[in-house]
Amino acid sequence: MLTDGAPDREEACLGVAEAVAERIERRRVAPRAPWRWLAPWGPIDPRDDPKRGSRLILPSDGSSWPDIVVASGRVAAPYLARIKKASAGAVVAVFMGRSAGAFSPDLTVAPAGEGPAGALRTRTWPSRVNGLRLAAARGAPPLVAPELDGPRIGVLIDGPIGGEDAVRLVAGLRRLREQGAALSVRPPAGASEALLMALAGVAHYLWSGDRPDPYMSILGQSEAFVVTAQSTRILSDAVATGAPVMTFTPGGAPWAARRYLEALAAQGLTRPFAGTVERYAYAPPDSTREVAHAIHALVTTRAALRNDRIRRTPARTRETNGPTPR
């Protein structure tokens, strides 16, 4: 798998890789300017060129080219194209994102409907959340005491939040608590003391970073979620559970996350957070399985075509003027 190291893209690629491969190798690219600015249309950073001795995109020592490379992020697109060329087409190139530039991968995945014509358009980004992981999380020690009444609400904050945004969020969570909800809150790593203190006043469980990350436990043990619209990964993971997802959009939310949230809301997968528990149902998307099936079909088709070419190729013969040697 090939990314720029961004957690959202890495998790999406890893979800797909886990579904189709037994062995996974991560590669991260970090092109310098101006090659970073030129992506996805420009070439790779010359520093990473195999002709200059770099092994960034070459197989590990003693290994052959991988069967599949899953990449995401515009800066990874030129590297995926170079791998495809260097392997003489042996690698199945899968790209997840809006555009791979001039390169035409074997499969382009367009989450939330974005992407070029011919792309596999999935409802969400692929996710590592699945039934087995959720079942294991439900069997783990509960984050909130079982004797406490009220619906379990998971609160997932995945980016810096402060000022008026923090005041609005905490006020909404307080209204939830007053309505009887039991809140499990996961603030971002490195959250400010001011935010942690404010959340401590409303949370029944609050992760402060001094214990193992409760992320999967919150996903598995919650009946609904409040999610800040800052991370496509967390939004994807939350809707993969099939539970109601109420979204809070801070003023500084990234453009990509806002656009993705709009697509999720248009599909009826999320609703805005207004200080109350939304009750609604939807069929949880399984984009990971959808992409995995497409990859398997592609690999199977390529193998069948290759075998057919081998069968149609005439066998090599050698003529002699005399009897065949014994």
XYZ file of C-alpha atoms in Angstrom:
326
model
C 0.000 0.000 0.000
C 1.232 3.443 -0.940
C 0.223 6.745 0.704
C 1.628 10.020 1.968
C 1.165 8.789 5.550
C -2.076 10.687 6.249
C -4.054 8.571 8.781
C -7.346 8.754 6.858
C -5.761 7.474 3.645
C -3.612 4.872 5.395
C -6.576 3.375 7.244
C -8.664 3.212 4.069
C -5.855 1.482 2.156
C -5.168 -0.841 5.058
C -8.830 -1.865 5.233
C -8.759 -2.878 1.570
C -5.335 -4.509 1.840
C -6.434 -6.639 4.797
C -9.430 -7.823 2.784
C -7.433 -9.003 -0.247
C -3.907 -9.887 0.900
C -2.142 -12.140 3.369
C 1.003 -10.012 3.478
C 0.987 -6.229 3.509
C 3.874 -3.830 3.070
C 3.456 -0.106 3.694
C 5.328 2.493 1.679
C 5.075 6.235 2.322
C 6.012 8.925 -0.166
C 6.998 12.481 0.692
C 7.967 14.348 -2.485
C 9.579 17.737 -2.120
C 8.428 20.922 -3.792
C 7.812 21.478 -6.654
C 7.023 17.797 -7.356
C 4.547 17.774 -4.469
C 2.732 20.720 -6.049
C 2.644 19.066 -9.468
C 0.953 15.881 -8.211
C -1.000 14.023 -9.431
C 0.034 15.212 -12.893
C 3.777 15.587 -12.483
C 6.592 13.017 -12.208
C 7.933 11.545 -8.996
C 10.554 13.399 -6.996
C 13.917 12.673 -8.701
C 15.306 11.790 -5.277
C 12.995 8.750 -5.282
C 13.891 7.603 -8.795
C 15.204 4.009 -8.900
C 17.687 5.118 -11.580
C 19.340 7.247 -8.894
C 19.617 4.356 -6.478
C 16.412 4.851 -4.504
C 14.560 1.696 -3.486
C 11.415 3.494 -2.328
C 9.183 1.986 -5.001
C 11.179 -1.166 -5.756
C 10.429 -4.582 -4.259
C 12.201 -5.519 -1.056
C 15.521 -7.276 -1.534
C 14.969 -10.768 -2.835
C 11.263 -10.191 -3.501
C 9.275 -10.002 -6.692
C 6.835 -7.251 -7.544
C 3.676 -7.398 -5.436
C 0.482 -8.650 -7.044
C -1.471 -5.550 -6.019
C -0.579 -1.994 -5.015
C -3.328 0.046 -3.342
C -2.601 3.774 -3.266
C -4.413 6.874 -2.085
C -3.685 10.594 -2.167
C -2.730 12.784 -5.097
C 1.007 12.750 -4.275
C 0.978 8.943 -4.409
C -0.487 8.840 -7.940
C 2.775 9.499 -9.866
C 4.532 6.832 -7.788
C 1.786 4.314 -8.536
C 2.158 5.089 -12.240
C 5.914 4.580 -12.028
C 5.488 1.227 -10.255
C 3.090 0.078 -12.957
C 5.605 0.986 -15.657
C 8.633 -0.453 -13.850
C 6.863 -3.771 -13.291
C 5.989 -3.992 -17.002
C 2.318 -4.035 -16.068
C 2.608 -6.999 -13.714
C 1.245 -5.069 -10.743
C -2.500 -4.502 -10.386
C -2.688 -0.774 -9.650
C -5.597 0.393 -7.468
C -6.055 4.090 -6.730
C -8.529 5.527 -4.228
C -9.326 9.194 -4.673
C -10.676 11.870 -6.963
C -7.965 11.837 -9.639
C -4.775 9.997 -10.546
C -3.872 12.647 -13.097
C -2.904 11.368 -16.542
C -2.378 7.833 -15.206
C -5.144 5.265 -15.720
C -4.982 2.702 -12.893
C -6.421 -0.763 -13.313
C -9.095 0.224 -10.778
C -10.036 3.681 -9.530
C -12.203 3.888 -6.423
C -14.234 7.069 -6.048
C -15.612 7.315 -2.496
C -18.882 9.223 -2.099
C -19.329 9.415 -5.860
C -16.328 11.575 -6.756
C -13.911 10.547 -9.449
C -13.495 10.019 -13.201
C -15.826 8.144 -15.511
C -15.446 4.395 -15.158
C -14.457 4.590 -11.493
C -15.961 2.302 -8.882
C -18.210 4.736 -7.005
C -18.613 3.647 -3.389
C -20.937 5.240 -0.842
C -18.122 5.806 1.651
C -14.383 5.427 2.036
C -13.333 1.849 2.851
C -13.111 1.153 6.575
C -11.388 -1.353 8.843
C -14.556 -1.578 10.942
C -16.355 -4.872 10.394
C -18.646 -7.269 12.218
C -15.851 -9.239 13.855
C -14.111 -6.166 15.251
C -17.380 -4.710 16.512
C -18.332 -7.989 18.180
C -14.956 -8.143 19.914
C -15.392 -4.543 21.094
C -18.814 -5.337 22.547
C -17.281 -8.226 24.463
C -14.592 -6.016 25.987
C -15.038 -4.448 29.452
C -17.722 -1.738 29.208
C -16.546 1.855 29.222
C -19.701 2.993 31.025
C -20.991 1.182 34.114
C -23.710 -1.342 33.105
C -26.020 -0.182 35.888
C -26.179 3.309 34.398
C -29.415 3.849 32.465
C -29.766 5.697 29.195
C -28.572 5.244 25.618
C -24.823 4.889 25.119
C -23.549 7.738 22.951
C -20.012 7.714 21.587
C -18.393 11.107 21.075
C -15.463 11.092 18.640
C -13.423 14.287 18.243
C -10.605 13.987 15.737
C -9.029 17.387 15.503
C -8.269 20.588 17.345
C -11.347 22.359 18.595
C -11.584 25.401 20.797
C -13.152 28.796 21.290
C -16.767 29.146 20.254
C -16.736 25.700 18.609
C -15.795 24.035 21.900
C -18.464 25.987 23.762
C -21.140 24.891 21.260
C -20.062 21.262 21.320
C -19.925 20.974 25.107
C -23.308 22.712 25.442
C -24.843 20.188 23.042
C -23.291 17.266 24.921
C -24.612 18.670 28.194
C -28.120 18.666 26.756
C -27.648 15.019 25.784
C -26.597 14.141 29.311
C -29.569 15.993 30.769
C -31.807 13.852 28.551
C -30.328 10.727 30.158
C -27.646 9.749 27.644
C -24.436 8.088 28.864
C -21.494 9.662 27.060
C -18.170 8.006 26.178
C -15.882 10.738 24.876
C -12.660 10.332 22.896
C -10.944 13.698 22.398
C -7.999 13.999 20.028
C -4.517 13.164 21.244
C -2.925 16.278 22.636
C -6.227 17.991 23.412
C -5.934 21.193 25.420
C -6.417 21.171 29.165
C -9.311 23.588 28.757
C -11.140 21.207 26.422
C -10.469 18.186 28.652
C -11.794 20.021 31.701
C -14.936 21.079 29.864
C -15.551 17.535 28.580
C -14.945 16.068 32.047
C -18.017 17.929 33.224
C -20.328 16.098 30.802
C -18.683 12.732 30.066
C -19.368 9.498 31.911
C -16.177 8.118 30.368
C -13.395 10.403 29.134
C -10.187 9.222 27.512
C -7.326 11.446 28.587
C -4.566 9.694 26.634
C -3.055 7.907 29.647
C -4.734 4.577 28.820
C -5.041 2.444 25.678
C -7.074 4.122 22.976
C -10.782 3.173 23.435
C -11.650 3.964 19.819
C -12.878 0.514 18.829
C -14.648 -0.004 22.163
C -16.578 3.215 21.638
C -17.543 2.121 18.117
C -18.735 -1.269 19.326
C -20.465 -0.218 22.555
C -22.353 2.877 21.413
C -25.935 3.092 20.184
C -25.346 6.406 18.406
C -22.482 8.806 17.771
C -21.569 12.454 17.839
C -18.672 12.936 15.413
C -16.810 16.119 14.565
C -16.571 16.581 10.803
C -12.781 16.681 10.679
C -11.840 13.167 9.550
C -13.138 11.106 6.631
C -11.831 7.996 8.410
C -13.857 8.475 11.590
C -16.970 9.449 9.644
C -16.572 6.272 7.552
C -15.985 4.094 10.617
C -19.025 5.491 12.413
C -21.472 4.927 9.543
C -20.031 1.428 9.019
C -21.599 0.467 12.371
C -25.120 1.187 11.132
C -25.879 3.377 14.172
C -27.163 6.976 13.936
C -24.315 9.434 13.364
C -24.831 13.053 14.409
C -22.183 15.397 13.041
C -20.743 18.580 14.515
C -18.868 20.801 12.058
C -16.237 23.127 13.595
C -15.348 26.317 11.832
C -11.901 25.022 10.866
C -12.989 21.646 9.479
C -10.944 20.664 6.376
C -12.548 21.219 2.994
C -12.252 17.527 2.056
C -14.029 16.440 5.241
C -16.804 18.974 4.699
C -17.355 17.804 1.141
C -17.383 14.183 2.255
C -19.859 14.983 5.028
C -22.184 16.589 2.489
C -22.150 13.366 0.478
C -22.896 11.244 3.556
C -25.764 13.518 4.601
C -27.235 13.416 1.082
C -27.366 9.600 1.366
C -29.186 9.788 4.704
C -26.246 8.300 6.604
C -25.645 11.265 8.932
C -27.624 14.096 10.490
C -26.510 17.387 12.071
C -25.976 17.367 15.829
C -28.550 19.555 17.592
C -28.170 18.417 21.197
C -30.602 15.508 20.923
C -30.356 11.834 19.983
C -31.504 11.254 16.415
C -33.415 8.012 15.840
C -33.175 6.706 12.299
C -32.078 3.572 10.464
C -30.060 2.858 7.330
C -28.287 -0.047 5.700
C -24.640 0.356 6.725
C -22.396 0.548 3.653
C -19.594 -1.973 3.301
C -17.327 -0.203 0.845
C -14.342 -2.300 1.907
C -15.989 -5.506 0.756
C -17.209 -3.824 -2.437
C -13.677 -2.737 -3.343
C -12.244 -6.119 -2.365
C -14.727 -7.909 -4.647
C -13.798 -5.592 -7.525
C -10.094 -6.318 -6.999
C -10.672 -10.072 -6.840
C -12.714 -9.912 -10.059
C -9.985 -7.888 -11.755
C -7.213 -10.257 -10.661
C -9.243 -13.315 -11.689
C -10.007 -11.842 -15.113
C -6.364 -10.955 -15.738
C -5.275 -14.460 -14.747
C -7.871 -16.038 -17.058
C -6.790 -13.864 -19.980
C -3.143 -14.666 -19.346
C -3.840 -18.413 -19.260
C -5.882 -18.129 -22.448
C -2.976 -16.423 -24.220
C -0.634 -19.176 -23.066
C -2.962 -21.872 -24.424
C -3.266 -20.084 -27.774
C 0.487 -19.624 -28.191
C 1.853 -22.323 -30.546
C 4.332 -24.684 -28.938
C 7.909 -24.145 -30.056
C 9.257 -26.986 -32.233
C 12.657 -27.853 -33.644
C 13.006 -29.528 -37.023
C 15.834 -31.968 -37.808
C 16.937 -33.770 -40.978
C 17.248 -37.086 -39.293
C 15.513 -39.226 -36.726
C 14.724 -37.794 -33.340
C 17.605 -38.402 -30.961
C 16.933 -40.976 -28.259
